[in-house]
Coordinates of C-alpha atoms (C1' of nucleotides) in Angstrom, one line a residue:
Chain A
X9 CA 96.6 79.4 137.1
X10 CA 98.2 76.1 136.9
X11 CA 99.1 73.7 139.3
X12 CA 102.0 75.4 141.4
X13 CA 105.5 74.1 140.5
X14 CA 107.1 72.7 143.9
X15 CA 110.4 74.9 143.2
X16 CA 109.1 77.5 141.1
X17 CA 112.2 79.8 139.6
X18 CA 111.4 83.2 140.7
X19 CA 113.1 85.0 138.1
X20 CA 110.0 83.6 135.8
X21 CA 107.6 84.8 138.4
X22 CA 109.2 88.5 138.4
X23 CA 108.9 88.3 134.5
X24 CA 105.4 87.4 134.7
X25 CA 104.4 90.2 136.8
X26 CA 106.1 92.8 134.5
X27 CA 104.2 91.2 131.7
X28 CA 101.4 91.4 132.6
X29 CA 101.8 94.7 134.0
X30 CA 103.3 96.0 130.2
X31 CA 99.9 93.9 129.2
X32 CA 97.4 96.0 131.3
X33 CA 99.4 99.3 130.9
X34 CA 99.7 100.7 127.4
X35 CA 103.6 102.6 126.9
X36 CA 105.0 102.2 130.1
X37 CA 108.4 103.3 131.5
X38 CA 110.9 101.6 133.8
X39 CA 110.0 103.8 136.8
X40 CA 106.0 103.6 135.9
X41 CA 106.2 99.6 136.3
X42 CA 109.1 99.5 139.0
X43 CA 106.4 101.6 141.2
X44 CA 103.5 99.6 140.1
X45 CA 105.2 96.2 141.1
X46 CA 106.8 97.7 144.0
X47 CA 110.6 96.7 143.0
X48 CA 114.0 98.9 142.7
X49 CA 114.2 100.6 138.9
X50 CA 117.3 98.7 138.4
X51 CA 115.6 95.0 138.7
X52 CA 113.1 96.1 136.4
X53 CA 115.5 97.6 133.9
X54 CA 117.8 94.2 133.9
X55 CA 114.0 92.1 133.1
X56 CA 113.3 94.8 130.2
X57 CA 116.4 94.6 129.0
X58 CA 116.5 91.0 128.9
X59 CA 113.2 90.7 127.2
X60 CA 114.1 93.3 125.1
X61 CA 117.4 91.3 123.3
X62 CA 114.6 88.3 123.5
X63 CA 112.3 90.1 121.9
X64 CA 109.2 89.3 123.9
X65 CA 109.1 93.6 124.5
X66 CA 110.0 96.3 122.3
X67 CA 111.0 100.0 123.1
X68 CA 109.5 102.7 121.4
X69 CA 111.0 106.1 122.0
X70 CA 111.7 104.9 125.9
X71 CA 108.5 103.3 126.5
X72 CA 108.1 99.5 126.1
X73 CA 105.5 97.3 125.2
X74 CA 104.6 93.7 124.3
X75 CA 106.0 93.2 121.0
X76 CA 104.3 90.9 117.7
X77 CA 106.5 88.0 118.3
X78 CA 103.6 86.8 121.1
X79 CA 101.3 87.1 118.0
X80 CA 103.6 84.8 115.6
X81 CA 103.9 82.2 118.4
X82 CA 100.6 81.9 119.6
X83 CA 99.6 81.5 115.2
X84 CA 102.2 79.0 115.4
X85 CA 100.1 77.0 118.3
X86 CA 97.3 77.3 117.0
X87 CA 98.1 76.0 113.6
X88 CA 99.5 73.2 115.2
X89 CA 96.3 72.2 116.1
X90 CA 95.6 68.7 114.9
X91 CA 92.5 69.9 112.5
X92 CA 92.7 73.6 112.1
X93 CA 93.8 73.4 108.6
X94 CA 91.3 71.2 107.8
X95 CA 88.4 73.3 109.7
X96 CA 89.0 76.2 108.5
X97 CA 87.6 76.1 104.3
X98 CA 84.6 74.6 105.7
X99 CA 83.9 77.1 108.4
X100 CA 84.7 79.9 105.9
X101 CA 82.2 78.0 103.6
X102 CA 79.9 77.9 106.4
X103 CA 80.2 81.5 106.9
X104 CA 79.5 82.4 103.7
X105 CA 76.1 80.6 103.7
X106 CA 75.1 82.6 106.7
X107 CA 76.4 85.9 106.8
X108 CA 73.7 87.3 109.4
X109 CA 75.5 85.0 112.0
X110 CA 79.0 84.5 113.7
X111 CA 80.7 81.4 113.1
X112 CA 83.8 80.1 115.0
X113 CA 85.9 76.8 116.0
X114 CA 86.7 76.3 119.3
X115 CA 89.4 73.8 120.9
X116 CA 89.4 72.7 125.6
X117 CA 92.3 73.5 126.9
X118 CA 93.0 72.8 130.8
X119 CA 89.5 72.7 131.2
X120 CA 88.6 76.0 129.4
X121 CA 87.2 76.6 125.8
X122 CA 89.7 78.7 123.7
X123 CA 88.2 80.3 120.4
X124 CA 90.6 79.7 117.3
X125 CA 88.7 81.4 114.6
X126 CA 85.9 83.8 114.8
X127 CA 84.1 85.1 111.5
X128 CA 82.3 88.2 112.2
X129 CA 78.5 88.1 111.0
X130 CA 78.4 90.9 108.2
X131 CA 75.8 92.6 110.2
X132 CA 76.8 95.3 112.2
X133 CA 76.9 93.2 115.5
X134 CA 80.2 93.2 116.7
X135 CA 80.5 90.3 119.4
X136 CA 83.3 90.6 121.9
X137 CA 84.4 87.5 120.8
X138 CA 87.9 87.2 119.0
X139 CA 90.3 84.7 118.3
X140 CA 92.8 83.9 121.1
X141 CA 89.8 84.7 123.9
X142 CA 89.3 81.6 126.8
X143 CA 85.3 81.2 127.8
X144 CA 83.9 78.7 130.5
X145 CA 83.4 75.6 129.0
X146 CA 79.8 75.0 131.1
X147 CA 78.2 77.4 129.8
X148 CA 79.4 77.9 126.0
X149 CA 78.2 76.1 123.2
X150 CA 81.2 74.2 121.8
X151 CA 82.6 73.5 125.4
X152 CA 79.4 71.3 126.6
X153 CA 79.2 70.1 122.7
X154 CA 83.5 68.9 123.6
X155 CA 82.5 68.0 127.2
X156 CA 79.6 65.6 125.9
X157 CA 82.6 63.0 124.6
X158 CA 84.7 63.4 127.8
X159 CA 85.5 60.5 129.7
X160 CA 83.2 61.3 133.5
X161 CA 86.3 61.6 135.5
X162 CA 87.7 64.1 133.3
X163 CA 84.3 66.5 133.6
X164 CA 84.3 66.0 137.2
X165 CA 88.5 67.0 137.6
X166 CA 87.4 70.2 134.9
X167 CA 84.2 70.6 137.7
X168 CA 86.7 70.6 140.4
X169 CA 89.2 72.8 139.2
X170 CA 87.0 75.5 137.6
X171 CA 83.7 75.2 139.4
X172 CA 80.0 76.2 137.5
X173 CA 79.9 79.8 137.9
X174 CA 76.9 81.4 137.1
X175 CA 77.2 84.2 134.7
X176 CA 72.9 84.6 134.1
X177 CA 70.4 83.0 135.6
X178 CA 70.2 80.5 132.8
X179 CA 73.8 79.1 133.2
X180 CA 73.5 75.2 134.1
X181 CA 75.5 75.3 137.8
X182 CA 75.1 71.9 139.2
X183 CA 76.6 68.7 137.9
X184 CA 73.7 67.1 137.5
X185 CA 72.0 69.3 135.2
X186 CA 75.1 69.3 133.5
X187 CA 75.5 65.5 133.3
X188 CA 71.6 65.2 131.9
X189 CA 72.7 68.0 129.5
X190 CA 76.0 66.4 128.2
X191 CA 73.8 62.9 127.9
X192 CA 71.0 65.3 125.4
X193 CA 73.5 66.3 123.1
X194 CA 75.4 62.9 122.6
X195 CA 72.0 62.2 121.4
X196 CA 71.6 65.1 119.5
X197 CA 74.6 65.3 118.3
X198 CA 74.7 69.2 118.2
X199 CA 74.6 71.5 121.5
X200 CA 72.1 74.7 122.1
X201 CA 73.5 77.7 124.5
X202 CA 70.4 79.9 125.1
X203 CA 71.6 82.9 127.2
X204 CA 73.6 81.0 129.3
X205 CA 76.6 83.2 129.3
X206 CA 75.4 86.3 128.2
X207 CA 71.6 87.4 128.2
X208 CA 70.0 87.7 124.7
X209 CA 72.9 85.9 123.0
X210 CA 72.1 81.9 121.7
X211 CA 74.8 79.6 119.7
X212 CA 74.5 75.8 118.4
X213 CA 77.3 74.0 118.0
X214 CA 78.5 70.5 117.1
X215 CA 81.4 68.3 118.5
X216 CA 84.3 67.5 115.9
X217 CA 85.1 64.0 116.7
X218 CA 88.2 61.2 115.5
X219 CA 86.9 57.8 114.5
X220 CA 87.0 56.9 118.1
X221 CA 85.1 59.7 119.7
X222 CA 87.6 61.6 121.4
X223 CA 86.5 65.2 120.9
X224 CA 88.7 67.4 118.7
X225 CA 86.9 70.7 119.3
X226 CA 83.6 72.3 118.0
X227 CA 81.8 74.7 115.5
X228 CA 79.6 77.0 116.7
X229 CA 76.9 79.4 114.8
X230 CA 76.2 82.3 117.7
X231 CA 73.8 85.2 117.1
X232 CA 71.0 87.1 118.9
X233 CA 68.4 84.9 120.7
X234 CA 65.6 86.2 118.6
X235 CA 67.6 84.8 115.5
X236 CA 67.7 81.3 116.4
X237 CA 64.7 80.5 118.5
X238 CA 62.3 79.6 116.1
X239 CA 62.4 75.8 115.7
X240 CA 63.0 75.2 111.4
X241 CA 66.1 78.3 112.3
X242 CA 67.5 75.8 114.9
X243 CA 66.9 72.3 113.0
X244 CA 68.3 73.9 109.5
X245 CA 71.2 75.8 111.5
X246 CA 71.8 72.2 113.2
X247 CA 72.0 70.7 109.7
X248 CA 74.0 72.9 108.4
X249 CA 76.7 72.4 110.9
X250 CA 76.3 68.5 110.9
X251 CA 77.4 68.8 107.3
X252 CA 80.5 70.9 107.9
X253 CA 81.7 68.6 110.5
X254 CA 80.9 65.6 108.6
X255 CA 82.8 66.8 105.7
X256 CA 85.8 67.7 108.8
X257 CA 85.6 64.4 110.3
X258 CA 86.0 62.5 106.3
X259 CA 89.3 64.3 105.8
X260 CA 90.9 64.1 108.7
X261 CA 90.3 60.5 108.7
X262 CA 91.5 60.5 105.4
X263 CA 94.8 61.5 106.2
X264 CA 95.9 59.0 108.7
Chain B
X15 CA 117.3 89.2 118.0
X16 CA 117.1 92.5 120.0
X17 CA 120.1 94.9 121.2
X18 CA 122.1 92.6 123.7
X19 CA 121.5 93.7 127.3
X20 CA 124.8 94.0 129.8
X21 CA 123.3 91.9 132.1
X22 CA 120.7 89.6 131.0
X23 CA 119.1 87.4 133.6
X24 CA 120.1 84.1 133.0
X25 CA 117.1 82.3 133.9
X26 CA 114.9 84.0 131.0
X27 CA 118.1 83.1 128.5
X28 CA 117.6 79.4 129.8
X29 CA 113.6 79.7 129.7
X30 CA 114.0 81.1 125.8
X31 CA 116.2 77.9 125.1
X32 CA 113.3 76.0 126.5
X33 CA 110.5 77.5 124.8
X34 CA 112.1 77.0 121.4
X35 CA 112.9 73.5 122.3
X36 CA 109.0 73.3 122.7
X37 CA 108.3 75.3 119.9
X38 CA 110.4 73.3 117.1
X39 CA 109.7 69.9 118.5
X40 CA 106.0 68.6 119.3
X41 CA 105.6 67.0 121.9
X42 CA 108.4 67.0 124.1
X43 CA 109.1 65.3 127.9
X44 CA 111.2 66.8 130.4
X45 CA 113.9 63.9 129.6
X46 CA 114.0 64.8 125.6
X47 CA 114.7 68.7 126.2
X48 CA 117.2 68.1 128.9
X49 CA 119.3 66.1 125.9
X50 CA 118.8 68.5 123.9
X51 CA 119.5 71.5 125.4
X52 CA 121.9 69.8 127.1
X53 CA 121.3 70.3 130.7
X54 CA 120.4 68.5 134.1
X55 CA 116.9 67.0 134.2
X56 CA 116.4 68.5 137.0
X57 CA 116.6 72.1 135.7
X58 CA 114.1 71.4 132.7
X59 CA 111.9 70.1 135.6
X60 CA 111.5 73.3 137.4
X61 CA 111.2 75.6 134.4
X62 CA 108.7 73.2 133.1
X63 CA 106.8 73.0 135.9
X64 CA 107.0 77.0 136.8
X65 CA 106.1 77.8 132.9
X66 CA 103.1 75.4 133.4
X67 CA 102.1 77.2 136.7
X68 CA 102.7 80.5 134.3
X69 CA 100.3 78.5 131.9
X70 CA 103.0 79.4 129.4
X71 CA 103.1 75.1 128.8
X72 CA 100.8 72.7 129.1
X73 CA 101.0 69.3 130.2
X74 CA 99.3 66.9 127.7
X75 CA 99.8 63.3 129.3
X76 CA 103.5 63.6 130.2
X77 CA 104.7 65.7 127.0
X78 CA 104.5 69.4 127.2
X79 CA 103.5 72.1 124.4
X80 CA 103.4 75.8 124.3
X81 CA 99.7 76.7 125.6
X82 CA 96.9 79.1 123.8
X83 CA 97.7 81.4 126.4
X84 CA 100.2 82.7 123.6
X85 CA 97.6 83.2 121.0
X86 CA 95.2 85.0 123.8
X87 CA 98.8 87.4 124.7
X88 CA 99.1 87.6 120.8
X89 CA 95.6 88.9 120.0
X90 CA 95.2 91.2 122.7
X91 CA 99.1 93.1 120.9
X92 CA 97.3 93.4 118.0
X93 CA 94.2 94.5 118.5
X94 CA 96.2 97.3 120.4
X95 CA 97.4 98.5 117.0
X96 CA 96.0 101.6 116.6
X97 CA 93.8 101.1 113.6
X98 CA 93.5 97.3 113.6
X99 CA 89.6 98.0 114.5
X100 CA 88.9 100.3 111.7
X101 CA 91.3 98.5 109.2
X102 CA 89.2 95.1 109.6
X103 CA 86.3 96.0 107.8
X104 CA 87.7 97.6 104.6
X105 CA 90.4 94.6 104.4
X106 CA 87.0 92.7 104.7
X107 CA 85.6 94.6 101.6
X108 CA 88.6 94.4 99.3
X109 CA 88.8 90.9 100.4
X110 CA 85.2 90.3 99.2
X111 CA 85.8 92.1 95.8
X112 CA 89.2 90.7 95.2
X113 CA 88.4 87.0 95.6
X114 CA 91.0 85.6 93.2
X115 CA 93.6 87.2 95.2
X116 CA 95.0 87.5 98.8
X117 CA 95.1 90.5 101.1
X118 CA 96.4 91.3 104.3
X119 CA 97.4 93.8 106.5
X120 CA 101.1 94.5 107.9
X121 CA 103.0 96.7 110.5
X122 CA 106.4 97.3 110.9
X123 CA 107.8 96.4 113.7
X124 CA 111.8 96.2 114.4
X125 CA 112.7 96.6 111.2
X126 CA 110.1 94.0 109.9
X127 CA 107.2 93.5 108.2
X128 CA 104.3 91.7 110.5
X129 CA 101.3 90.6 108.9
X130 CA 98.7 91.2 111.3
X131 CA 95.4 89.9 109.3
X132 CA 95.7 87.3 106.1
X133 CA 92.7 86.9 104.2
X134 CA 93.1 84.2 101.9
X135 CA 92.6 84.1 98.3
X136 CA 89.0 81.7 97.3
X137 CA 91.2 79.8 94.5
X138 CA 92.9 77.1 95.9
X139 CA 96.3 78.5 96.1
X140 CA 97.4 78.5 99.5
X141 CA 100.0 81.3 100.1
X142 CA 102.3 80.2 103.6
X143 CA 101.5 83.7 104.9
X144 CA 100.1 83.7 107.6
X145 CA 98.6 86.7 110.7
X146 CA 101.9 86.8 113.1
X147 CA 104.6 85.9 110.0
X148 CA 107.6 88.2 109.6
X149 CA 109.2 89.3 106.4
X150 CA 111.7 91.5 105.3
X151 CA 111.1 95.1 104.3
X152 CA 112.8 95.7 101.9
X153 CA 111.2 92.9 99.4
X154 CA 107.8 93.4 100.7
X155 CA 104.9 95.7 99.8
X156 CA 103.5 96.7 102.4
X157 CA 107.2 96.7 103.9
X158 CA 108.1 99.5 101.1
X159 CA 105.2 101.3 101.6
X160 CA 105.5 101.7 105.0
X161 CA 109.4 102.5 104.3
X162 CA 109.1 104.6 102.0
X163 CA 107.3 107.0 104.7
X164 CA 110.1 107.0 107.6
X165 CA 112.9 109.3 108.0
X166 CA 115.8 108.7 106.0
X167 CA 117.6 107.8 109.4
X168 CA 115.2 105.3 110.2
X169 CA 115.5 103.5 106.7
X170 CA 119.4 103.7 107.0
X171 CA 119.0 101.8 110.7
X172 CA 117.0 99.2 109.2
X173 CA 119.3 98.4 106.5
X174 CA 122.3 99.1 108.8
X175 CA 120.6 95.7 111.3
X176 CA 119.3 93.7 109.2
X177 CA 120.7 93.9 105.7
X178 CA 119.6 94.0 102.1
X179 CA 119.4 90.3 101.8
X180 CA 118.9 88.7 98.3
X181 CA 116.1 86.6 97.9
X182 CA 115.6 86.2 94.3
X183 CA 117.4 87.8 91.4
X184 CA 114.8 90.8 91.6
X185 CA 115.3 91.4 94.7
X186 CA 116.6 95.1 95.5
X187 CA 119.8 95.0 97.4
X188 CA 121.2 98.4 97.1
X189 CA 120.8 101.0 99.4
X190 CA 120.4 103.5 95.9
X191 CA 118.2 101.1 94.3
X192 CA 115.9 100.9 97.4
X193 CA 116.0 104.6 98.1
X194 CA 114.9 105.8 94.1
X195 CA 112.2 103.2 94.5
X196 CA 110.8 104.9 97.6
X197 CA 111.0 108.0 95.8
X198 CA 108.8 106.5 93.2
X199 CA 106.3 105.0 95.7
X200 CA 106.1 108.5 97.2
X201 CA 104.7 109.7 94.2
X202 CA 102.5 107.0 92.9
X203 CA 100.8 106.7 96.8
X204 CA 101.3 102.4 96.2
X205 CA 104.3 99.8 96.0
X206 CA 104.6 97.3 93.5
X207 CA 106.8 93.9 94.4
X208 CA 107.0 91.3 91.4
X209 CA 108.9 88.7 92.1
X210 CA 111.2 90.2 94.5
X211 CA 110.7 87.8 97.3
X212 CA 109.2 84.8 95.6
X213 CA 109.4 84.4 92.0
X214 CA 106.2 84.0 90.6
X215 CA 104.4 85.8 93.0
X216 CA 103.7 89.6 93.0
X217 CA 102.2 92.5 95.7
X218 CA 100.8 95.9 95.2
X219 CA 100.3 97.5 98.7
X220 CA 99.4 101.2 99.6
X221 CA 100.6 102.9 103.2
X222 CA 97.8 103.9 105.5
X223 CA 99.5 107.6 107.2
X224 CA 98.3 109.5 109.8
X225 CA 97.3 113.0 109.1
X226 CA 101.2 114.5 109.2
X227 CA 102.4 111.3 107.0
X228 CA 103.5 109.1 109.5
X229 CA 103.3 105.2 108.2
X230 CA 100.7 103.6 110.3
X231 CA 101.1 100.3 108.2
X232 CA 100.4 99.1 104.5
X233 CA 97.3 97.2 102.9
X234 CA 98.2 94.5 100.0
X235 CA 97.2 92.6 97.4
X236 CA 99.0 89.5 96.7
X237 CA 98.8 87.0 93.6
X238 CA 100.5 84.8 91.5
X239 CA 102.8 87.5 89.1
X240 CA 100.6 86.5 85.7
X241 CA 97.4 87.9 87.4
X242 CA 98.8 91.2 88.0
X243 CA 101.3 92.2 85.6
X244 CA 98.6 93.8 82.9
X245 CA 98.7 97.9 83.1
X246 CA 95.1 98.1 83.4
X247 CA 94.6 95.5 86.6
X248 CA 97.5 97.1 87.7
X249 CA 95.8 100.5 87.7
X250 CA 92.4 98.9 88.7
X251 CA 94.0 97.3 91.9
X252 CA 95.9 100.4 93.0
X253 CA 92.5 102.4 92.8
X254 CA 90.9 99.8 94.7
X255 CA 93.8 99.7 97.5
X256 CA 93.9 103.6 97.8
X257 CA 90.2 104.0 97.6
X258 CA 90.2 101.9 100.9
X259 CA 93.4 103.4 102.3
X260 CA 91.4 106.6 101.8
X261 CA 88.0 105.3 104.0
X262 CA 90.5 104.0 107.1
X263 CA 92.2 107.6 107.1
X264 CA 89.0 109.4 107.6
X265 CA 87.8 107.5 110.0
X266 CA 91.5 107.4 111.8
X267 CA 91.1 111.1 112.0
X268 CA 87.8 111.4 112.8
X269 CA 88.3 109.8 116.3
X270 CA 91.4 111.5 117.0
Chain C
dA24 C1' 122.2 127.2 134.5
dC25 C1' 119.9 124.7 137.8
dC26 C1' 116.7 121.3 139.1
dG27 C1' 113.9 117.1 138.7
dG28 C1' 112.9 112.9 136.5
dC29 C1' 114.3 109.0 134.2
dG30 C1' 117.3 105.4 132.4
dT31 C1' 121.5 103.2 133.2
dT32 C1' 125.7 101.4 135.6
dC33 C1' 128.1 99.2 139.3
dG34 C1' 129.8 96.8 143.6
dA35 C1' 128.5 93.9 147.3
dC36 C1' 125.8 90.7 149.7
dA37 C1' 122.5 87.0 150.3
dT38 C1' 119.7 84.2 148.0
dA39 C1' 118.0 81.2 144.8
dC40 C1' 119.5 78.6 140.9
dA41 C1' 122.2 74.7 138.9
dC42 C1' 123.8 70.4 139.7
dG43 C1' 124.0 65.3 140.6
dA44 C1' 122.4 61.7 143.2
dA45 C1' 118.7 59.3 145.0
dC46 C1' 113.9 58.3 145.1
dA47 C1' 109.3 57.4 143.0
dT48 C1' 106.7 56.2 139.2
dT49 C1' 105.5 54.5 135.0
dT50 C1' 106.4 51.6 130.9
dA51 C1' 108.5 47.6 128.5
dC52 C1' 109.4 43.1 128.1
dG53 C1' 110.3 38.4 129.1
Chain D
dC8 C1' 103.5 38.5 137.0
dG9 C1' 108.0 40.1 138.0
dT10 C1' 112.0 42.4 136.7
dA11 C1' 114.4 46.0 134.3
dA12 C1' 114.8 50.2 132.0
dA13 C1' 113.4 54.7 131.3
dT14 C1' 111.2 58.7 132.9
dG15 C1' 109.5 62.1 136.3
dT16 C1' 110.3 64.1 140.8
dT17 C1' 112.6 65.4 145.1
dC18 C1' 116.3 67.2 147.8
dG19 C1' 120.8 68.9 149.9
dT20 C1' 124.6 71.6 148.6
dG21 C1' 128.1 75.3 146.7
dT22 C1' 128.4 78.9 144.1
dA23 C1' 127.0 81.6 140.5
dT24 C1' 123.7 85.1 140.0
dG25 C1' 119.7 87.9 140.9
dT26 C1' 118.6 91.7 144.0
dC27 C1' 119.4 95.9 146.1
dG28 C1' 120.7 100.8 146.9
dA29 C1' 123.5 104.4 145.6
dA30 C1' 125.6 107.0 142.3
dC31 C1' 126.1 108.5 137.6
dG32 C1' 124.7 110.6 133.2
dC33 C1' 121.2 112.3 130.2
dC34 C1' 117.5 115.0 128.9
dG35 C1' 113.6 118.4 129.2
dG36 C1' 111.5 122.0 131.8
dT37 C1' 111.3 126.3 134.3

DNA sequence: ACCGGCGTTCGACATACACGAACATTTACG
DNA sequence: CGTAAATGTTCGTGTATGTCGAACGCCGGT
């Protein structure tokens, strides 16, 4: 949640809580969400309604849902997104040159990691992970690669607000081992996630950075720990993204 | 826009202006969408700051843009599609045969045709469709596919909101015109658009149907009009499309 | 035909939104 | 460094408007 408005408009904060209630309930009716959010049918019909000629819901056969409009905006953010055109022919390239992994790009956003494009390995691993999805930026590879180029007070307010929750018992959960981390890969200049978020899973990733450092987002290659532990896996995987972002970083200086 | 509803609530009607506001123009302050939308400061202020505390907005150093969170809302829709899952993989598969041309996947929705996954060609045309774009039905493939499939009442609903529009001289903009071409895509199992909504360019799409025919949403290929216009790639894409269309019904009715 | 459930309409009240002015904060410029 | 302009934020007020409950109409089931 963001930071609470002082006067927040409460007809936004009703909306919200039938969203997300048509989010988590698939086909649901007037009286079904009235009684879930504990309000008179006729409020929640006036909200629907209004949606409805808005088109953030739509009403099939009585029951309404979230409509594809959220789908067209969202694609519309995230093309907007300073290098995503230029990211993506390199990361399908990169891809293609190793179809037993999956590849994606990753953008911070209030202090999370938001995956923009996910290419599935063609193995018959299906990762959880899909385009749209928000991850803790400790403990994911492109978030420490982005959090390695953050000015220190801007890691500490992202500490603050979000804490280092530990999801296995390899996630990095105090600042200092996070700090000696983010000072590793600025060496490196790519980042290694060994079951730090989920047991058994590993990803290497590499910042995208302007001519000045700032941190644009990150690349990641993420497959099954046993994939990526030997040490020529992890120095040729670590090449290979170098390149891709090198190529990334040359165009988008080019064009400005 | 949807049906009108007797009585909206003002305060989403205001947020909507808003969230365009941010949506056409990058980067806005609270002082630049108050001109615009020509309303107190004060107002923009509190819907601002409420949509941030939503996380509908964020705040960038003093200028505010639509968030991820719309992407993440957007995603979650369509994967909710009921054979987005299966469809990926075969899209995937056509895509990787098919690598001079585009395909995609669409749904109807409101009268329109959503694309819902875009795989691009490998040639270096870049088409401006994109997943979350809307187009009309009625000069679409997959849109006619789909149509073709719906009860005549349906179709008549469609054209009766949103028109027959003309988009190049091909395009059909009769009701009889449309209705004999149905009739013909009934029969051959795939749609054929050549130029109808940009000249030069040309679709072939087949419907995906549930068991008792009901449209489910429309597989295409998409190219520049030279590529596709012999008979025998013609006939050699249509296969192709319906050999696939085939593979995501079984497995649709094998899990229902 | 009756009943029960659901969507929809409507009038009335109280509240919460819209407004403008004033205050705080940042930026621009001499 | 100091002043001015522009922008973001706060706040009191009147009234428009969201909220509520009750009643109506519609449909499907028994």
């Amino acid at each position: 949640m963001g930071p609470q408005a002082n006067r927040p408009i409460k007809a936004l904060l009703t909306m919200e809580e039938i969203l997300n209630d048509l989010h988590e309930n698939e086909g649901a009716t007037v009286t079904a969400v009235a009684e879930r959010i504990d309000r008179p049918k006729s409020v929640v019909h006036d909200y629907l309604s209004t949606l409805e000629q808005l088109e953030y819901v739509v009403n099939d056969d009585g029951s309404y849902r979230l409509s594809l409009r959220w789908l067209d905006r969202g694609c519309k953010v995230r093309d907007r997104v300073s290098i995503y055109d230029l990211m993506i022919p390199e990361l399908r390239r990169l891809a293609g040159e190793l179809s037993n992994e999956m590849v994606s790009f990753a953008v911070e956003e209030e202090g999370s990691v938001v995956a923009l494009e996910v290419i599935q390995s063609r193995e018959d691993i299906e990762y959880e992970t899909n385009a749209g999805m928000r991850f803790p930026i400790h403990c994911s590879g492109a978030g420490k690669a982005i959090l390695a180029y953050q000015p220190e007070e801007r890691i500490d307010s992202i500490i603050e607000r979000h804490g280092l929750p530990e999801f296995t018992e390899k996630t990095i959960t105090t600042r200092e081992e996070l700090v000696e981390e983010l000072e590793e890969i600025r060496q490196n200049g790519v980042s290694y996630e060994y079951g730090e978020y989920h047991s058994g899973m590993a990803t290497i990733s590499a910042p995208i950075l302007t001519p000045d450092d700032t941190p644009l987002g990150g690349i990641s290659i993420t497959g099954p720990e046993r994939h990526m532990s030997e040490p020529e896996v992890k120095s040729t995987l670590s090449n290979k993204l170098l390149s891709k972002v090198n190529i990334i970083e040359l165009n988008y200086s080019g064009r400005n």
